[in-house]
Amino acid sequence: MSPKSPEQAGNPVAHALQLARETLPPMHPAGRPFVAGGVAATLLLRRLSKPLGTVAGLATLATAAFFREPRRVPPAREGLALAAADGIVSLIEEATPPPELGLPAEPRMRVSIFLSVFDVHVQRAPATGSVERVAYRPGKFLSADLDKASDDNERNSVLLRTVDGHDLVVVQIAGLVARRILCQIAEGDKISAGRTYGLIRFGSRVDLYLPPGSRVLVSKGQRTIGGETPLAELPQGKD
């Protein structure tokens, strides 16, 4: 916790606000229109019916919670591929990266993370590097925990080249309820490990394709924290 300023020490209200800022996670900008609309609906419904206003207020709070963007601190250790999202490791298997990225059609180890509606839904860079390619592909909206969701569902793929020359592929995949993928980076951008780069609304999945020779550090069923949990050790030298 950051030290209190003299003003905060002598002002209980300022101190309480400081504690709230340090305890409550900030909200991703994409959530502001939804929360603003919820607040307006709550105020309007309260004039008509207090129970309806209460329901609308709770729904607005739930929406604000969905768009939360907690601060994360990546590990200081180098040579790691970090989890790009909060969730549960649902699959660890070899698979071919999305063809729209133009990579060789050779299987790589893929770690899939399933996000429920209760998880933080921002995506974070798995490593520090440069964005080589971003490719969006429309598709279906099957349940994101199904094996074929990686191939059939709407997705947005990013090819990231790390500072050590490794190619990492991170894919945002829409789910049964998720109908909007946001990606806030473009080809040529530099990005640091753990930085938020996108968001999927309301239930989804994120796949990470690793370079050959990587050592997976997680197990199926393990919970991950985006931007903090090491998913794999990258090979020494360029892949």
PDB file of C-alpha atoms in Angstrom:
ATOM      1  CA  MET A   1       0.000   0.000   0.000  1.00  0.00           C
ATOM      2  CA  SER A   2       1.310   3.442  -0.854  1.00  0.00           C
ATOM      3  CA  PRO A   3       2.132   5.772   2.080  1.00  0.00           C
ATOM      4  CA  LYS A   4      -0.470   8.301   3.124  1.00  0.00           C
ATOM      5  CA  SER A   5       0.077  11.941   2.249  1.00  0.00           C
ATOM      6  CA  PRO A   6      -0.270  14.543   5.062  1.00  0.00           C
ATOM      7  CA  GLU A   7      -3.649  15.547   3.609  1.00  0.00           C
ATOM      8  CA  GLN A   8      -4.915  11.953   3.679  1.00  0.00           C
ATOM      9  CA  ALA A   9      -3.628  11.399   7.206  1.00  0.00           C
ATOM     10  CA  GLY A  10      -5.699  14.304   8.472  1.00  0.00           C
ATOM     11  CA  ASN A  11      -8.737  13.745   6.258  1.00  0.00           C
ATOM     12  CA  PRO A  12     -10.711  10.500   6.821  1.00  0.00           C
ATOM     13  CA  VAL A  13     -12.688  10.947   3.598  1.00  0.00           C
ATOM     14  CA  ALA A  14      -9.550  11.359   1.479  1.00  0.00           C
ATOM     15  CA  HIS A  15      -8.028   8.338   3.213  1.00  0.00           C
ATOM     16  CA  ALA A  16     -11.149   6.232   2.522  1.00  0.00           C
ATOM     17  CA  LEU A  17     -11.091   7.250  -1.149  1.00  0.00           C
ATOM     18  CA  GLN A  18      -7.419   6.298  -1.376  1.00  0.00           C
ATOM     19  CA  LEU A  19      -8.156   2.881   0.154  1.00  0.00           C
ATOM     20  CA  ALA A  20     -11.001   2.365  -2.319  1.00  0.00           C
ATOM     21  CA  ARG A  21      -8.747   3.219  -5.271  1.00  0.00           C
ATOM     22  CA  GLU A  22      -6.166   0.694  -4.054  1.00  0.00           C
ATOM     23  CA  THR A  23      -8.740  -2.037  -3.325  1.00  0.00           C
ATOM     24  CA  LEU A  24     -11.252  -1.783  -6.183  1.00  0.00           C
ATOM     25  CA  PRO A  25      -9.870  -2.637  -9.624  1.00  0.00           C
ATOM     26  CA  PRO A  26     -10.169  -0.004 -12.363  1.00  0.00           C
ATOM     27  CA  MET A  27     -12.579  -0.566 -15.254  1.00  0.00           C
ATOM     28  CA  HIS A  28     -11.631  -1.123 -18.883  1.00  0.00           C
ATOM     29  CA  PRO A  29     -12.749   1.852 -21.029  1.00  0.00           C
ATOM     30  CA  ALA A  30     -14.926  -0.466 -23.164  1.00  0.00           C
ATOM     31  CA  GLY A  31     -17.203  -0.942 -20.167  1.00  0.00           C
ATOM     32  CA  ARG A  32     -17.973   2.723 -19.557  1.00  0.00           C
ATOM     33  CA  PRO A  33     -20.872   3.031 -22.063  1.00  0.00           C
ATOM     34  CA  PHE A  34     -22.522  -0.103 -20.619  1.00  0.00           C
ATOM     35  CA  VAL A  35     -22.171   1.093 -17.039  1.00  0.00           C
ATOM     36  CA  ALA A  36     -23.353   4.601 -17.938  1.00  0.00           C
ATOM     37  CA  GLY A  37     -26.410   3.099 -19.629  1.00  0.00           C
ATOM     38  CA  GLY A  38     -27.036   0.910 -16.591  1.00  0.00           C
ATOM     39  CA  VAL A  39     -26.886   3.886 -14.243  1.00  0.00           C
ATOM     40  CA  ALA A  40     -29.339   5.801 -16.425  1.00  0.00           C
ATOM     41  CA  ALA A  41     -31.710   2.802 -16.548  1.00  0.00           C
ATOM     42  CA  THR A  42     -31.452   2.375 -12.783  1.00  0.00           C
ATOM     43  CA  LEU A  43     -32.385   5.996 -12.099  1.00  0.00           C
ATOM     44  CA  LEU A  44     -35.294   5.818 -14.540  1.00  0.00           C
ATOM     45  CA  LEU A  45     -36.649   2.517 -13.201  1.00  0.00           C
ATOM     46  CA  ARG A  46     -36.423   3.676  -9.595  1.00  0.00           C
ATOM     47  CA  ARG A  47     -38.967   6.345 -10.449  1.00  0.00           C
ATOM     48  CA  LEU A  48     -41.351   3.672 -11.672  1.00  0.00           C
ATOM     49  CA  SER A  49     -40.607   0.882  -9.211  1.00  0.00           C
ATOM     50  CA  LYS A  50     -38.041   0.566  -6.435  1.00  0.00           C
ATOM     51  CA  PRO A  51     -37.691  -3.233  -6.895  1.00  0.00           C
ATOM     52  CA  LEU A  52     -37.021  -2.761 -10.608  1.00  0.00           C
ATOM     53  CA  GLY A  53     -34.528  -0.033  -9.794  1.00  0.00           C
ATOM     54  CA  THR A  54     -32.774  -2.362  -7.357  1.00  0.00           C
ATOM     55  CA  VAL A  55     -32.531  -5.121  -9.970  1.00  0.00           C
ATOM     56  CA  ALA A  56     -31.169  -2.659 -12.532  1.00  0.00           C
ATOM     57  CA  GLY A  57     -28.662  -1.357  -9.994  1.00  0.00           C
ATOM     58  CA  LEU A  58     -27.389  -4.869  -9.249  1.00  0.00           C
ATOM     59  CA  ALA A  59     -27.117  -5.590 -12.966  1.00  0.00           C
ATOM     60  CA  THR A  60     -25.105  -2.403 -13.403  1.00  0.00           C
ATOM     61  CA  LEU A  61     -22.728  -3.430 -10.615  1.00  0.00           C
ATOM     62  CA  ALA A  62     -22.328  -6.856 -12.230  1.00  0.00           C
ATOM     63  CA  THR A  63     -21.529  -5.195 -15.553  1.00  0.00           C
ATOM     64  CA  ALA A  64     -18.910  -2.976 -13.921  1.00  0.00           C
ATOM     65  CA  ALA A  65     -17.379  -6.062 -12.302  1.00  0.00           C
ATOM     66  CA  PHE A  66     -17.248  -7.847 -15.661  1.00  0.00           C
ATOM     67  CA  PHE A  67     -15.219  -5.021 -17.224  1.00  0.00           C
ATOM     68  CA  ARG A  68     -12.750  -4.792 -14.335  1.00  0.00           C
ATOM     69  CA  GLU A  69      -9.082  -4.497 -15.228  1.00  0.00           C
ATOM     70  CA  PRO A  70      -6.976  -5.332 -12.154  1.00  0.00           C
ATOM     71  CA  ARG A  71      -3.382  -4.179 -12.000  1.00  0.00           C
ATOM     72  CA  ARG A  72      -0.967  -7.052 -12.550  1.00  0.00           C
ATOM     73  CA  VAL A  73       2.775  -7.403 -11.950  1.00  0.00           C
ATOM     74  CA  PRO A  74       4.574  -9.760 -14.377  1.00  0.00           C
ATOM     75  CA  PRO A  75       7.370 -11.984 -13.012  1.00  0.00           C
ATOM     76  CA  ALA A  76      10.846 -10.452 -13.192  1.00  0.00           C
ATOM     77  CA  ARG A  77      12.256 -13.686 -14.615  1.00  0.00           C
ATOM     78  CA  GLU A  78      12.954 -13.613 -18.366  1.00  0.00           C
ATOM     79  CA  GLY A  79      12.293 -16.333 -20.926  1.00  0.00           C
ATOM     80  CA  LEU A  80       8.682 -16.996 -19.902  1.00  0.00           C
ATOM     81  CA  ALA A  81       5.381 -17.040 -21.749  1.00  0.00           C
ATOM     82  CA  LEU A  82       2.711 -15.715 -19.399  1.00  0.00           C
ATOM     83  CA  ALA A  83      -0.998 -16.427 -19.274  1.00  0.00           C
ATOM     84  CA  ALA A  84      -2.848 -14.006 -21.542  1.00  0.00           C
ATOM     85  CA  ALA A  85      -6.042 -14.278 -19.478  1.00  0.00           C
ATOM     86  CA  ASP A  86      -7.602 -15.211 -16.162  1.00  0.00           C
ATOM     87  CA  GLY A  87      -9.375 -18.564 -16.242  1.00  0.00           C
ATOM     88  CA  ILE A  88      -8.941 -22.331 -16.204  1.00  0.00           C
ATOM     89  CA  VAL A  89      -6.474 -24.282 -18.338  1.00  0.00           C
ATOM     90  CA  SER A  90      -8.889 -26.361 -20.419  1.00  0.00           C
ATOM     91  CA  LEU A  91      -6.562 -27.953 -22.981  1.00  0.00           C
ATOM     92  CA  ILE A  92      -2.859 -28.658 -23.432  1.00  0.00           C
ATOM     93  CA  GLU A  93      -2.204 -30.238 -26.810  1.00  0.00           C
ATOM     94  CA  GLU A  94      -0.393 -29.899 -30.111  1.00  0.00           C
ATOM     95  CA  ALA A  95      -2.254 -27.978 -32.820  1.00  0.00           C
ATOM     96  CA  THR A  96      -1.565 -25.977 -35.963  1.00  0.00           C
ATOM     97  CA  PRO A  97      -1.700 -22.167 -35.513  1.00  0.00           C
ATOM     98  CA  PRO A  98      -4.456 -20.234 -37.339  1.00  0.00           C
ATOM     99  CA  PRO A  99      -3.642 -20.267 -41.076  1.00  0.00           C
ATOM    100  CA  GLU A 100      -4.498 -16.579 -41.498  1.00  0.00           C
ATOM    101  CA  LEU A 101      -1.220 -15.695 -39.741  1.00  0.00           C
ATOM    102  CA  GLY A 102       0.839 -17.222 -42.557  1.00  0.00           C
ATOM    103  CA  LEU A 103       2.969 -19.454 -40.317  1.00  0.00           C
ATOM    104  CA  PRO A 104       4.152 -22.911 -41.448  1.00  0.00           C
ATOM    105  CA  ALA A 105       1.363 -25.486 -41.077  1.00  0.00           C
ATOM    106  CA  GLU A 106       3.266 -27.388 -38.395  1.00  0.00           C
ATOM    107  CA  PRO A 107       1.798 -28.371 -35.007  1.00  0.00           C
ATOM    108  CA  ARG A 108       2.911 -26.426 -31.938  1.00  0.00           C
ATOM    109  CA  MET A 109       2.069 -26.895 -28.301  1.00  0.00           C
ATOM    110  CA  ARG A 110      -1.145 -25.019 -27.527  1.00  0.00           C
ATOM    111  CA  VAL A 111      -2.385 -24.033 -24.078  1.00  0.00           C
ATOM    112  CA  SER A 112      -6.059 -23.039 -23.952  1.00  0.00           C
ATOM    113  CA  ILE A 113      -7.621 -20.974 -21.151  1.00  0.00           C
ATOM    114  CA  PHE A 114     -11.391 -20.934 -20.682  1.00  0.00           C
ATOM    115  CA  LEU A 115     -12.943 -17.774 -19.217  1.00  0.00           C
ATOM    116  CA  SER A 116     -16.309 -17.941 -17.487  1.00  0.00           C
ATOM    117  CA  VAL A 117     -18.545 -14.880 -17.169  1.00  0.00           C
ATOM    118  CA  PHE A 118     -17.127 -14.392 -13.650  1.00  0.00           C
ATOM    119  CA  ASP A 119     -13.494 -14.095 -14.766  1.00  0.00           C
ATOM    120  CA  VAL A 120     -11.618 -10.924 -15.677  1.00  0.00           C
ATOM    121  CA  HIS A 121     -12.101 -10.632 -19.433  1.00  0.00           C
ATOM    122  CA  VAL A 122      -9.216  -8.427 -20.566  1.00  0.00           C
ATOM    123  CA  GLN A 123      -6.353 -10.091 -22.425  1.00  0.00           C
ATOM    124  CA  ARG A 124      -2.713  -9.369 -21.684  1.00  0.00           C
ATOM    125  CA  ALA A 125       0.488  -9.768 -23.677  1.00  0.00           C
ATOM    126  CA  PRO A 126       2.205 -13.096 -22.849  1.00  0.00           C
ATOM    127  CA  ALA A 127       5.685 -11.614 -23.369  1.00  0.00           C
ATOM    128  CA  THR A 128       7.511  -8.436 -24.305  1.00  0.00           C
ATOM    129  CA  GLY A 129       7.982  -8.025 -28.029  1.00  0.00           C
ATOM    130  CA  SER A 130       6.665  -6.631 -31.298  1.00  0.00           C
ATOM    131  CA  VAL A 131       3.352  -7.312 -33.011  1.00  0.00           C
ATOM    132  CA  GLU A 132       4.114  -8.954 -36.356  1.00  0.00           C
ATOM    133  CA  ARG A 133       0.571  -9.612 -37.514  1.00  0.00           C
ATOM    134  CA  VAL A 134      -3.057  -9.252 -36.391  1.00  0.00           C
ATOM    135  CA  ALA A 135      -5.736 -11.275 -38.204  1.00  0.00           C
ATOM    136  CA  TYR A 136      -9.475 -11.380 -37.520  1.00  0.00           C
ATOM    137  CA  ARG A 137     -11.652 -14.241 -38.789  1.00  0.00           C
ATOM    138  CA  PRO A 138     -15.448 -14.425 -38.427  1.00  0.00           C
ATOM    139  CA  GLY A 139     -16.965 -17.714 -37.354  1.00  0.00           C
ATOM    140  CA  LYS A 140     -19.453 -19.540 -35.184  1.00  0.00           C
ATOM    141  CA  PHE A 141     -20.332 -18.966 -31.507  1.00  0.00           C
ATOM    142  CA  LEU A 142     -20.020 -22.471 -30.078  1.00  0.00           C
ATOM    143  CA  SER A 143     -19.361 -22.962 -26.374  1.00  0.00           C
ATOM    144  CA  ALA A 144     -15.751 -21.871 -25.847  1.00  0.00           C
ATOM    145  CA  ASP A 145     -14.880 -24.951 -23.769  1.00  0.00           C
ATOM    146  CA  LEU A 146     -15.374 -27.281 -26.765  1.00  0.00           C
ATOM    147  CA  ASP A 147     -12.269 -28.572 -28.580  1.00  0.00           C
ATOM    148  CA  LYS A 148     -13.536 -27.395 -31.981  1.00  0.00           C
ATOM    149  CA  ALA A 149     -14.099 -23.822 -30.768  1.00  0.00           C
ATOM    150  CA  SER A 150     -10.485 -23.000 -31.703  1.00  0.00           C
ATOM    151  CA  ASP A 151     -11.175 -23.905 -35.337  1.00  0.00           C
ATOM    152  CA  ASP A 152     -14.830 -22.954 -35.810  1.00  0.00           C
ATOM    153  CA  ASN A 153     -15.512 -19.885 -33.667  1.00  0.00           C
ATOM    154  CA  GLU A 154     -14.985 -16.213 -34.390  1.00  0.00           C
ATOM    155  CA  ARG A 155     -11.421 -15.316 -33.441  1.00  0.00           C
ATOM    156  CA  ASN A 156      -8.706 -12.686 -33.490  1.00  0.00           C
ATOM    157  CA  SER A 157      -5.120 -13.921 -33.792  1.00  0.00           C
ATOM    158  CA  VAL A 158      -1.934 -12.041 -32.922  1.00  0.00           C
ATOM    159  CA  LEU A 159       1.583 -13.077 -33.899  1.00  0.00           C
ATOM    160  CA  LEU A 160       4.030 -11.688 -31.342  1.00  0.00           C
ATOM    161  CA  ARG A 161       7.801 -11.836 -31.757  1.00  0.00           C
ATOM    162  CA  THR A 162       9.618 -11.692 -28.440  1.00  0.00           C
ATOM    163  CA  VAL A 163      12.814  -9.743 -27.830  1.00  0.00           C
ATOM    164  CA  ASP A 164      14.667 -13.091 -28.019  1.00  0.00           C
ATOM    165  CA  GLY A 165      13.233 -13.841 -31.471  1.00  0.00           C
ATOM    166  CA  HIS A 166      10.565 -16.381 -30.507  1.00  0.00           C
ATOM    167  CA  ASP A 167       7.192 -16.388 -32.257  1.00  0.00           C
ATOM    168  CA  LEU A 168       4.201 -16.585 -29.923  1.00  0.00           C
ATOM    169  CA  VAL A 169       0.624 -16.776 -31.169  1.00  0.00           C
ATOM    170  CA  VAL A 170      -2.200 -15.625 -28.904  1.00  0.00           C
ATOM    171  CA  VAL A 171      -5.786 -16.061 -30.092  1.00  0.00           C
ATOM    172  CA  GLN A 172      -8.937 -14.458 -28.689  1.00  0.00           C
ATOM    173  CA  ILE A 173     -11.906 -16.769 -29.312  1.00  0.00           C
ATOM    174  CA  ALA A 174     -15.573 -15.837 -28.974  1.00  0.00           C
ATOM    175  CA  GLY A 175     -17.879 -18.139 -27.016  1.00  0.00           C
ATOM    176  CA  LEU A 176     -21.521 -19.062 -26.707  1.00  0.00           C
ATOM    177  CA  VAL A 177     -22.407 -15.700 -25.141  1.00  0.00           C
ATOM    178  CA  ALA A 178     -19.408 -13.644 -26.256  1.00  0.00           C
ATOM    179  CA  ARG A 179     -20.291 -11.676 -29.377  1.00  0.00           C
ATOM    180  CA  ARG A 180     -17.620  -8.999 -29.511  1.00  0.00           C
ATOM    181  CA  ILE A 181     -13.830  -9.277 -29.637  1.00  0.00           C
ATOM    182  CA  LEU A 182     -11.812  -6.106 -29.053  1.00  0.00           C
ATOM    183  CA  CYS A 183      -8.142  -5.913 -30.044  1.00  0.00           C
ATOM    184  CA  GLN A 184      -6.302  -2.681 -29.285  1.00  0.00           C
ATOM    185  CA  ILE A 185      -2.938  -3.383 -30.905  1.00  0.00           C
ATOM    186  CA  ALA A 186      -1.806  -3.290 -34.531  1.00  0.00           C
ATOM    187  CA  GLU A 187       1.053  -4.608 -36.629  1.00  0.00           C
ATOM    188  CA  GLY A 188       4.317  -2.866 -35.752  1.00  0.00           C
ATOM    189  CA  ASP A 189       3.322  -2.035 -32.169  1.00  0.00           C
ATOM    190  CA  LYS A 190       5.699  -2.759 -29.310  1.00  0.00           C
ATOM    191  CA  ILE A 191       4.117  -4.305 -26.240  1.00  0.00           C
ATOM    192  CA  SER A 192       5.372  -5.280 -22.809  1.00  0.00           C
ATOM    193  CA  ALA A 193       4.573  -8.475 -20.920  1.00  0.00           C
ATOM    194  CA  GLY A 194       1.354  -8.256 -18.925  1.00  0.00           C
ATOM    195  CA  ARG A 195       0.011  -5.169 -20.685  1.00  0.00           C
ATOM    196  CA  THR A 196      -3.694  -5.258 -21.588  1.00  0.00           C
ATOM    197  CA  TYR A 197      -4.202  -5.475 -25.336  1.00  0.00           C
ATOM    198  CA  GLY A 198      -7.829  -6.534 -25.763  1.00  0.00           C
ATOM    199  CA  LEU A 199     -11.077  -7.818 -24.324  1.00  0.00           C
ATOM    200  CA  ILE A 200     -13.781 -10.386 -25.108  1.00  0.00           C
ATOM    201  CA  ARG A 201     -17.282  -9.711 -23.861  1.00  0.00           C
ATOM    202  CA  PHE A 202     -19.141 -12.298 -21.785  1.00  0.00           C
ATOM    203  CA  GLY A 203     -17.554 -15.769 -21.777  1.00  0.00           C
ATOM    204  CA  SER A 204     -14.714 -16.824 -24.060  1.00  0.00           C
ATOM    205  CA  ARG A 205     -11.395 -18.604 -24.570  1.00  0.00           C
ATOM    206  CA  VAL A 206      -7.778 -17.633 -25.223  1.00  0.00           C
ATOM    207  CA  ASP A 207      -5.265 -19.945 -26.928  1.00  0.00           C
ATOM    208  CA  LEU A 208      -1.488 -19.554 -26.721  1.00  0.00           C
ATOM    209  CA  TYR A 209       0.681 -21.364 -29.301  1.00  0.00           C
ATOM    210  CA  LEU A 210       4.249 -21.874 -28.116  1.00  0.00           C
ATOM    211  CA  PRO A 211       7.475 -22.088 -30.139  1.00  0.00           C
ATOM    212  CA  PRO A 212       9.019 -25.573 -30.530  1.00  0.00           C
ATOM    213  CA  GLY A 213      11.147 -26.597 -27.567  1.00  0.00           C
ATOM    214  CA  SER A 214       9.069 -24.746 -24.953  1.00  0.00           C
ATOM    215  CA  ARG A 215       8.403 -26.403 -21.600  1.00  0.00           C
ATOM    216  CA  VAL A 216       4.821 -26.119 -20.348  1.00  0.00           C
ATOM    217  CA  LEU A 217       4.634 -25.143 -16.661  1.00  0.00           C
ATOM    218  CA  VAL A 218       0.884 -25.541 -16.018  1.00  0.00           C
ATOM    219  CA  SER A 219      -1.520 -28.468 -15.849  1.00  0.00           C
ATOM    220  CA  LYS A 220      -5.028 -28.974 -17.183  1.00  0.00           C
ATOM    221  CA  GLY A 221      -7.574 -27.661 -14.677  1.00  0.00           C
ATOM    222  CA  GLN A 222      -5.150 -25.129 -13.160  1.00  0.00           C
ATOM    223  CA  ARG A 223      -6.376 -21.566 -12.614  1.00  0.00           C
ATOM    224  CA  THR A 224      -4.320 -18.821 -14.227  1.00  0.00           C
ATOM    225  CA  ILE A 225      -3.905 -15.109 -13.569  1.00  0.00           C
ATOM    226  CA  GLY A 226      -3.462 -13.065 -16.723  1.00  0.00           C
ATOM    227  CA  GLY A 227      -0.143 -11.266 -16.948  1.00  0.00           C
ATOM    228  CA  GLU A 228       1.294 -13.112 -13.923  1.00  0.00           C
ATOM    229  CA  THR A 229       1.038 -16.911 -14.215  1.00  0.00           C
ATOM    230  CA  PRO A 230       3.942 -18.455 -16.207  1.00  0.00           C
ATOM    231  CA  LEU A 231       2.470 -20.861 -18.776  1.00  0.00           C
ATOM    232  CA  ALA A 232       5.739 -22.024 -20.279  1.00  0.00           C
ATOM    233  CA  GLU A 233       9.494 -21.690 -20.338  1.00  0.00           C
ATOM    234  CA  LEU A 234      10.636 -20.578 -23.774  1.00  0.00           C
ATOM    235  CA  PRO A 235      13.593 -22.377 -25.401  1.00  0.00           C
ATOM    236  CA  GLN A 236      17.052 -20.913 -25.149  1.00  0.00           C
ATOM    237  CA  GLY A 237      17.953 -19.059 -28.324  1.00  0.00           C
ATOM    238  CA  LYS A 238      15.809 -18.354 -31.365  1.00  0.00           C
ATOM    239  CA  ASP A 239      13.262 -20.928 -32.498  1.00  0.00           C
TER     240      ASP A 239
END
